[in-house]
Coordinates of C-alpha atoms in Angstrom, one line a residue:
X949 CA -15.5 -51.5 82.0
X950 CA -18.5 -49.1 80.5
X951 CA -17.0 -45.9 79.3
X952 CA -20.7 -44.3 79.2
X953 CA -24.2 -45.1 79.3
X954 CA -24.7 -44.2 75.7
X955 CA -22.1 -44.3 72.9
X956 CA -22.8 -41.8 69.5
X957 CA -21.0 -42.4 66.6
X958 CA -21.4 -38.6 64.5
X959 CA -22.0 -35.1 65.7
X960 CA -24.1 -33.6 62.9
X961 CA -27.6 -32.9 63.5
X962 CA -28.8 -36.2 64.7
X963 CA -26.0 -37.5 67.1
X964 CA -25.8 -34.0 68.4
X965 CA -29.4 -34.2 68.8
X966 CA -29.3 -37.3 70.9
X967 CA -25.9 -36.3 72.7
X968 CA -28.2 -33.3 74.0
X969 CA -31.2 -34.9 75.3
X970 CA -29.5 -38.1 77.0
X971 CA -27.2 -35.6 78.5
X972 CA -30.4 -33.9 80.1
X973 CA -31.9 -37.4 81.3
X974 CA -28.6 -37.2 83.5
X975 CA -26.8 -40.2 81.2
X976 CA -23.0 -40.5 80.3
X977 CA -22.6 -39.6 76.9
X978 CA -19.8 -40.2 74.7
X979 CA -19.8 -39.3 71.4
X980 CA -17.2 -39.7 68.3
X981 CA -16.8 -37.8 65.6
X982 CA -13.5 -37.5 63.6
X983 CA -14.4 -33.1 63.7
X984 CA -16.9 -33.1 66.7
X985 CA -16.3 -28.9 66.5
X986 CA -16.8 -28.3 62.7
X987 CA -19.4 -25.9 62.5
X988 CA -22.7 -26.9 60.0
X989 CA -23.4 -24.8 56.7
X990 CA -26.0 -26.4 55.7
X991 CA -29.6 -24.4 55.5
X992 CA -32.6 -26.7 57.6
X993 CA -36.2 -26.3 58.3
X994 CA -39.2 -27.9 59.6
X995 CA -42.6 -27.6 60.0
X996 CA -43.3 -26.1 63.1
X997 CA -45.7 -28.9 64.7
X998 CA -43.1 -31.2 63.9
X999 CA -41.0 -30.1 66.4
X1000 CA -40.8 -31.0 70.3
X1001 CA -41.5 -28.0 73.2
X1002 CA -38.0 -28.3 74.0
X1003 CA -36.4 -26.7 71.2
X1004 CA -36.5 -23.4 71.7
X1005 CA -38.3 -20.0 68.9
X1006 CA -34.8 -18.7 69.4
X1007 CA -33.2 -20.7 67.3
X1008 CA -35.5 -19.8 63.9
X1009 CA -34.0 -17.7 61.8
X1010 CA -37.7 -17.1 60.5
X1011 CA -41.6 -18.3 60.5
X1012 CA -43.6 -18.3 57.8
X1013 CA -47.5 -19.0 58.7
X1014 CA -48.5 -20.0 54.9
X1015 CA -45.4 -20.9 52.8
X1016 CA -47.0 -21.3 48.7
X1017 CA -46.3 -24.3 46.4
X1018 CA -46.4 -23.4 42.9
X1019 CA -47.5 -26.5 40.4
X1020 CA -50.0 -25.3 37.7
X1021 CA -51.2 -23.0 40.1
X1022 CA -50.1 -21.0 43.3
X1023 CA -51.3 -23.1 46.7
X1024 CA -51.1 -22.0 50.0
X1025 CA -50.1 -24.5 52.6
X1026 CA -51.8 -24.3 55.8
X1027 CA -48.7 -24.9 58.1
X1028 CA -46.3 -23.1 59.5
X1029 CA -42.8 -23.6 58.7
X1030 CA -39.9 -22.7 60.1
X1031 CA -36.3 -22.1 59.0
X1032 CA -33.3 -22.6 61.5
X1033 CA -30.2 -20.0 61.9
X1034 CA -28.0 -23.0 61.7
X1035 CA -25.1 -21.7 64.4
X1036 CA -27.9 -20.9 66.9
X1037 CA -29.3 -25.2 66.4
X1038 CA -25.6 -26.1 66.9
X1039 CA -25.3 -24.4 69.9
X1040 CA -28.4 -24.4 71.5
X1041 CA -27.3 -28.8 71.5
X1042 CA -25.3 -28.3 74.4
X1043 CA -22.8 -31.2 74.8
X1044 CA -21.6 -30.1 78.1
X1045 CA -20.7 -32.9 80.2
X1046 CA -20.3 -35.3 77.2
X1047 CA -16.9 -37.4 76.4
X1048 CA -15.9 -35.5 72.9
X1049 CA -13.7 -38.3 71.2
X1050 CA -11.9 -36.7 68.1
X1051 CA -11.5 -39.8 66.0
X1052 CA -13.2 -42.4 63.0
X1053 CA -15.3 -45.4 64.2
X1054 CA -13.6 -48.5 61.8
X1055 CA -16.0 -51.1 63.8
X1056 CA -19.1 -50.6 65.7
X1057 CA -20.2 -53.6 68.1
X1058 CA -16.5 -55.3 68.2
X1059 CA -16.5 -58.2 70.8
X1060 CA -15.9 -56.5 73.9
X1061 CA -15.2 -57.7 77.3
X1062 CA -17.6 -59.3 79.7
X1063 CA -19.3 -57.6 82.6
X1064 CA -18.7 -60.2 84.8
X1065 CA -22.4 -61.2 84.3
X1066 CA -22.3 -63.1 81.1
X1067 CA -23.3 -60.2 79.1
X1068 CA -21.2 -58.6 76.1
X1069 CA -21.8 -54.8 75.9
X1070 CA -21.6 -53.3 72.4
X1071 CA -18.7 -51.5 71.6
X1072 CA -16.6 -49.1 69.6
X1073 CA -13.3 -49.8 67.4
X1074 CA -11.9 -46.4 67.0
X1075 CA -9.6 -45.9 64.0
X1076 CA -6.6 -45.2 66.7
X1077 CA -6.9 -48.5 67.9
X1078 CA -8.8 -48.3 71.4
X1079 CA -12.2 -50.7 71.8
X1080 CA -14.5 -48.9 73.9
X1081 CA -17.6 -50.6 75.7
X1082 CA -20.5 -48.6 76.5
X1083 CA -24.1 -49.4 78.2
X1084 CA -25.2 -48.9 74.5
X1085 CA -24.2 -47.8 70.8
X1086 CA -25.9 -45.6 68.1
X1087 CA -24.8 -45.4 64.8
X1088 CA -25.5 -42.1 64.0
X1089 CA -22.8 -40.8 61.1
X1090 CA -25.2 -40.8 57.9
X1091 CA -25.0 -42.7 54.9
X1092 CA -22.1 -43.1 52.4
X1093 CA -23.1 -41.8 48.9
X1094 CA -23.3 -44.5 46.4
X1095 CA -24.4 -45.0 42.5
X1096 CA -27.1 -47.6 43.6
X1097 CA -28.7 -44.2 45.9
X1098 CA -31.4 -41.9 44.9
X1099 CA -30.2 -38.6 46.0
X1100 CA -30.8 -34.9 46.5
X1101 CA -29.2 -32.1 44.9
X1102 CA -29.1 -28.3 45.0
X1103 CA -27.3 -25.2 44.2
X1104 CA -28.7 -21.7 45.7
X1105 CA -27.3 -18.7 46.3
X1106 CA -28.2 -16.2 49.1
X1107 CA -29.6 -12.8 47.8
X1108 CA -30.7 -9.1 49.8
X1109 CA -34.1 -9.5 50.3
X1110 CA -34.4 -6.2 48.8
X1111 CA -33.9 -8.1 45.1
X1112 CA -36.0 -10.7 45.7
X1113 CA -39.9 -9.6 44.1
X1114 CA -41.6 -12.5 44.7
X1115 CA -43.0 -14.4 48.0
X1116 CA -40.5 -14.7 50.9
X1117 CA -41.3 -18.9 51.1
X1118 CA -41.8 -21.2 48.1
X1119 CA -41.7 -24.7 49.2
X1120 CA -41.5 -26.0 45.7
X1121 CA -41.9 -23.8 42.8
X1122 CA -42.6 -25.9 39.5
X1123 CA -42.8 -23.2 36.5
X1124 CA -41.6 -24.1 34.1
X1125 CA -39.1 -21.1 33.4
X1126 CA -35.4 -22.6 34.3
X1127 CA -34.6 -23.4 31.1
X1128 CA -35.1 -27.2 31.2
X1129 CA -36.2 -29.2 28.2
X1130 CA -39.7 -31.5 28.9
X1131 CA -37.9 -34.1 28.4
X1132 CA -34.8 -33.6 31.3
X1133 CA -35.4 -34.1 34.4
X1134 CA -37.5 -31.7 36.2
X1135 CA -36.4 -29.2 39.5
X1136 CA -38.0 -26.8 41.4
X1137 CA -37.1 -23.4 43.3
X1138 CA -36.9 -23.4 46.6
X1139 CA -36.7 -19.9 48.5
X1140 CA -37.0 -19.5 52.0
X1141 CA -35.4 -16.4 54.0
X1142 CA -32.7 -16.9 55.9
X1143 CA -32.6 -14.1 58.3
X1144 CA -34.2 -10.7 58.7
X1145 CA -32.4 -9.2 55.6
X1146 CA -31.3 -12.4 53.2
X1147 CA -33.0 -15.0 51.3
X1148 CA -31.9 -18.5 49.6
X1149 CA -32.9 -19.0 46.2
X1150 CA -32.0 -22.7 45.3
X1151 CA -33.1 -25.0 42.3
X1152 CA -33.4 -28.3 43.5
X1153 CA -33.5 -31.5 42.0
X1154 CA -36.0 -33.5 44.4
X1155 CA -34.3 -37.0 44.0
X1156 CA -32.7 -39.0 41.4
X1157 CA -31.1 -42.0 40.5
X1158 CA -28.8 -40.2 39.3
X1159 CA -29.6 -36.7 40.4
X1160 CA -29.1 -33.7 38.4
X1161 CA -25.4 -32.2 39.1
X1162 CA -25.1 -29.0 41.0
X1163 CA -23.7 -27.1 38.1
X1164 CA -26.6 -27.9 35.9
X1165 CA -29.2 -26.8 38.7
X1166 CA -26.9 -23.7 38.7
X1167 CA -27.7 -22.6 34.8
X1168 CA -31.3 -23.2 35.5
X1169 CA -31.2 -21.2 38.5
X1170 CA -29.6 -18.5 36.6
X1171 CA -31.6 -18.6 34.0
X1172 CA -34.9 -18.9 36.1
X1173 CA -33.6 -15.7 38.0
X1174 CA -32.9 -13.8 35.3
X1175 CA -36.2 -14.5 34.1
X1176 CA -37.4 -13.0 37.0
X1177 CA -35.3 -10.0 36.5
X1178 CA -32.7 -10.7 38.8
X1179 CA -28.8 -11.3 37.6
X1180 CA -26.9 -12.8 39.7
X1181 CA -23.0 -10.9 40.5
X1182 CA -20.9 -14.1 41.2
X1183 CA -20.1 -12.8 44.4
X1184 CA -23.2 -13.9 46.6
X1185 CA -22.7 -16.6 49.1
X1186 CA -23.3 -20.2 47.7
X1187 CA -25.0 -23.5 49.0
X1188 CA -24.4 -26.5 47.2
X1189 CA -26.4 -29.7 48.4
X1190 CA -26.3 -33.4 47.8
X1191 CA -27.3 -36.2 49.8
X1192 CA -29.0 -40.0 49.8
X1193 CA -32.8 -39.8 50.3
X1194 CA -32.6 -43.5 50.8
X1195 CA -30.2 -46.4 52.4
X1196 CA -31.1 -45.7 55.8
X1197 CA -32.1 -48.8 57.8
X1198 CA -35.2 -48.9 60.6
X1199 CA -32.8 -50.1 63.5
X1200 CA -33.3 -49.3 67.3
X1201 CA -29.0 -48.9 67.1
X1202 CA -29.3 -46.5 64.4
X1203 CA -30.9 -42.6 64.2
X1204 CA -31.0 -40.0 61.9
X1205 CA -30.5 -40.8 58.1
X1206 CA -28.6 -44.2 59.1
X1207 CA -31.4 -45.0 60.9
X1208 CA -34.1 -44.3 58.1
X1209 CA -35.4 -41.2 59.3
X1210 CA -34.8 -39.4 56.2
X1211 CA -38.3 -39.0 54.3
X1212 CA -37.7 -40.2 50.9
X1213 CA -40.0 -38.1 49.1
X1214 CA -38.9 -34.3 51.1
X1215 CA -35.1 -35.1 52.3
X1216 CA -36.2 -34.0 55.5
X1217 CA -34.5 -35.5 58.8
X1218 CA -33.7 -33.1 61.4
X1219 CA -37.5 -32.4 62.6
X1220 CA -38.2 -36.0 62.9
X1221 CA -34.4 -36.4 64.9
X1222 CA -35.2 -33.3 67.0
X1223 CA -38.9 -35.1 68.0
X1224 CA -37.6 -38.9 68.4
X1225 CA -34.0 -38.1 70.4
X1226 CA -36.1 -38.1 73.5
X1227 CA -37.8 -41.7 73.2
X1228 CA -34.2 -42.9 71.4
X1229 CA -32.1 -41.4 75.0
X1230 CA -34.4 -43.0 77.0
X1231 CA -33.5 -46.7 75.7
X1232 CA -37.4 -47.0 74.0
X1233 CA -38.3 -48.1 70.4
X1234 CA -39.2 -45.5 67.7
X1235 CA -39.7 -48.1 65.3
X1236 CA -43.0 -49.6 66.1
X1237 CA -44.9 -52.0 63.2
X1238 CA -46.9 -48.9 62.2
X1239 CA -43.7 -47.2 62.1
X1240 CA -41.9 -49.9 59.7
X1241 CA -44.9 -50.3 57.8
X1242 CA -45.3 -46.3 56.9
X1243 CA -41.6 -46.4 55.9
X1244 CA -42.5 -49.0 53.5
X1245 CA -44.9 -47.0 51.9
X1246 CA -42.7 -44.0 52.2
X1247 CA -39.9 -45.8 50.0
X1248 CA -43.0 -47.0 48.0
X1249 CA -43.6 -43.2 46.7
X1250 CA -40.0 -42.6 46.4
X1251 CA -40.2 -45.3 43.7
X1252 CA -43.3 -43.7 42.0
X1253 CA -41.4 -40.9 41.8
X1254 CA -38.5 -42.1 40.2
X1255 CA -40.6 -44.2 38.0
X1256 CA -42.7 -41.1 36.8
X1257 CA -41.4 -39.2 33.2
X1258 CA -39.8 -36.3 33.9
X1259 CA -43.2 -34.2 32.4
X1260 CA -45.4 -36.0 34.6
X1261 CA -43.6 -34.8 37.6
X1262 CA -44.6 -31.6 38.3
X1263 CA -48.6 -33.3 37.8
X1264 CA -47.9 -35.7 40.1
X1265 CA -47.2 -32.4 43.2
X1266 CA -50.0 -30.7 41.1
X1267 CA -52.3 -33.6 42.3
X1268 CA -50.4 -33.9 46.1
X1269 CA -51.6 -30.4 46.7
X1270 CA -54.8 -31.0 45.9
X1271 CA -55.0 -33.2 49.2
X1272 CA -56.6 -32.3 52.6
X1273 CA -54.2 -30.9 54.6
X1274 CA -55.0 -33.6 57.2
X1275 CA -53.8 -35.8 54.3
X1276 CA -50.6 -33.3 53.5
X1277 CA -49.9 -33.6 57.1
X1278 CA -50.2 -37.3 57.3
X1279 CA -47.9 -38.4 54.4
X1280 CA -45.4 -35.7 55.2
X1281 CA -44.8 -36.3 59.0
X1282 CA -46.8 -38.8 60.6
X1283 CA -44.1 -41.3 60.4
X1284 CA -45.8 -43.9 62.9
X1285 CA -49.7 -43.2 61.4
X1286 CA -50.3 -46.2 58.9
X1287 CA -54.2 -44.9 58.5
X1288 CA -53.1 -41.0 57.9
X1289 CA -50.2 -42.3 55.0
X1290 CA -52.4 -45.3 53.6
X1291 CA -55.7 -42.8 53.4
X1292 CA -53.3 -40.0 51.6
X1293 CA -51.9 -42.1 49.4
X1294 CA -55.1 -43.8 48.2
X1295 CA -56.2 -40.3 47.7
X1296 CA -53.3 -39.2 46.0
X1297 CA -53.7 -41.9 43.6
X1298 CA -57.3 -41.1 42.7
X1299 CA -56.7 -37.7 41.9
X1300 CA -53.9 -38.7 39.5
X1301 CA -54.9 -38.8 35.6
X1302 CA -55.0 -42.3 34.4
X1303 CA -52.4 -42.1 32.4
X1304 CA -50.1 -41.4 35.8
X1305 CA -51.2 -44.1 37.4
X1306 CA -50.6 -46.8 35.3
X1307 CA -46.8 -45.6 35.7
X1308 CA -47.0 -45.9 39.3
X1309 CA -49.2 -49.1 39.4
X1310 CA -45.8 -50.7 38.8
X1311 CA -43.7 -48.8 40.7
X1312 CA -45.1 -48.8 44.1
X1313 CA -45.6 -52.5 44.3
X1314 CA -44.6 -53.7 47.9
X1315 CA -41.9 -56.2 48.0
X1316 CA -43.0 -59.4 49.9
X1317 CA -41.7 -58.6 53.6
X1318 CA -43.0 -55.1 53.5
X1319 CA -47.1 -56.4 52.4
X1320 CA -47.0 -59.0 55.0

């Protein structure tokens, strides 16, 4: 017996994502998820031409037309980005209609029973017990932290705008005034606002094997604010981050960061989940050879950068902003365009100094499946 056409495993961004839009193709949608009501906290955004026509302006918290990167000098980026009010994106994935199962997965694609027609369906071990068969499966519930994972970490706090001096958006803010020694592994502010009177102020570390611990990006923050002439009370509201930027595997029964859709050189997911949940509902591929073969590059540059001292860092953006924004565009979001990422990356390279890239010369070497 099929319970549902499609079968979720995770309500956060992605499953939700996928829930939504197979519900609105008029499937049956179960989805599992062991607190299928908890409400996000975490902050998200996206570049606006990222996203599909479907989601809806009223879900931004706020649009910035030119956010700035700061390196050795102050950039402009010639995009618009977008922040999300989080509760609005929750709710605005309407899961009306869907099967809500409040309970863990223990085994995804358990033998289940026949349809009569030799053919197994995939199926769903709950943690309860039950097996449930469905027309088909998608892991979407993340990935597991682990030692062997380059991750992402952050600590920001949420200030008046009316304290905040300096531009409303910095996408990554490299001056050097947090307090960091050369030598220590390098972070960057991040400041975006958050709604019409609030910004977040965060210091992240971009990824690292091991990361930088919240508390330490915490003193730099501090002391970068204060700085800045801004002391911090203790009582503003916090947001701590930490995540995987890799582990994810290209797999047509996987989506969102299970399913490699993580960029591992941004941490960004929920644009690219928001813009594939159509093609994924409908039963189609998103992981052409283009595709595959961008991720390996992707994953390449996520080894350059953990490869790179932690001075050359900040150089290494310095050089990245230097690019077209065709280029920008290309190695930031055009997950399936193998010319775009291959043309920026050649370009990126070139406009290294020397003594970078004979750092990443090493690093960025393909393994054997991913140059054929």
């Amino acid at each position: 017996m099929v319970t549902s056409d499609l079968l979720i495993c995770g309500a956060g961004p992605s499953g939700r994502a996928l829930a939504h839009r197979a519900l609105a193709q008029g499937q049956t949608v179960t989805v599992i998820d062991p607190q299928p009501e908890r409400r996000w906290t975490a902050t998200y955004a996206a570049w606006a031409d990222e996203l599909p026509e479907w989601v809806s302006e009223r879900v931004f918290a706020a649009a910035v037309d030119n956010p700035v990167a700061w390196t050795s000098h102050r950039v402009e980026l010639a995009r618009r980005y977008v922040v999300f009010d989080t509760a609005n994106l929750q709710d605005s994935l309407d899961l009306s209609g869907a099967r809500i199962i409040r309970d863990r997965v223990a085994e995804i694609d358990a033998p289940s029973r026949s349809t009569g027609h030799g053919i197994d369906l995939p199926s769903v071990r709950l943690a309860s017990g039950p097996t449930l068969p469905a027309g088909r499966v998608i892991d979407a519930r993340g990935i597991a932290r682990s030692p062997a994972l380059a991750e992402q970490t952050a600590y920001g706090v949420i200030v008046d705008r009316a304290r905040w001096t300096g531009e409303d958006t910095l996408f990554m803010d490299w001056r050097p005034d947090n307090g960091a020694k050369p030598e220590e592994p390098p972070s960057f502010l991040y400041t975006i606002p958050v709604s019409a009177d609030s910004v977040l102020l965060e210091e992240t570390c971009l990824a690292g094997r091991p990361a930088l611990d919240p508390a330490v990006l915490r003193e730099r923050l501090e002391h970068r604010l204060r700085s800045r002439g801004i002391d911090l009370t203790g009582t503003e509201q916090v947001e701590r981050v930490r995540f995987p930027v890799q582990g994810g595997r290209p797999h047509d029964r996987r989506f969102g960061a299970a399913g490699a859709l993580t960029h591992p050189a941004t941490g960004y997911s929920v644009a690219t989940a928001l813009r594939t949940a159509d093609t994924v509902a409908a039963g189609d591929t998103i992981w052409p050879a283009s595709a595959r073969a961008v991720h390996a590059l992707r994953a390449a540059g996520l080894r350059a950068l953990l490869a790179l001292p932690p001075h050359e860092i900040p150089a290494f953006f310095d050089a990245f902003f230097t690019l077209s924004p065709h280029s920008q565009r290309a190695y930031l979001s055009g997950r399936d365009d193998l010319p775009g990422t291959i043309t920026a990356m050649t370009a990126l390279f070139a406009a290294l100094p020397w003594r970078i890239r004979r750092t990443l010369v090493g690093a960025v070497a393909l393994p054997q499946p991913a140059r054929r």
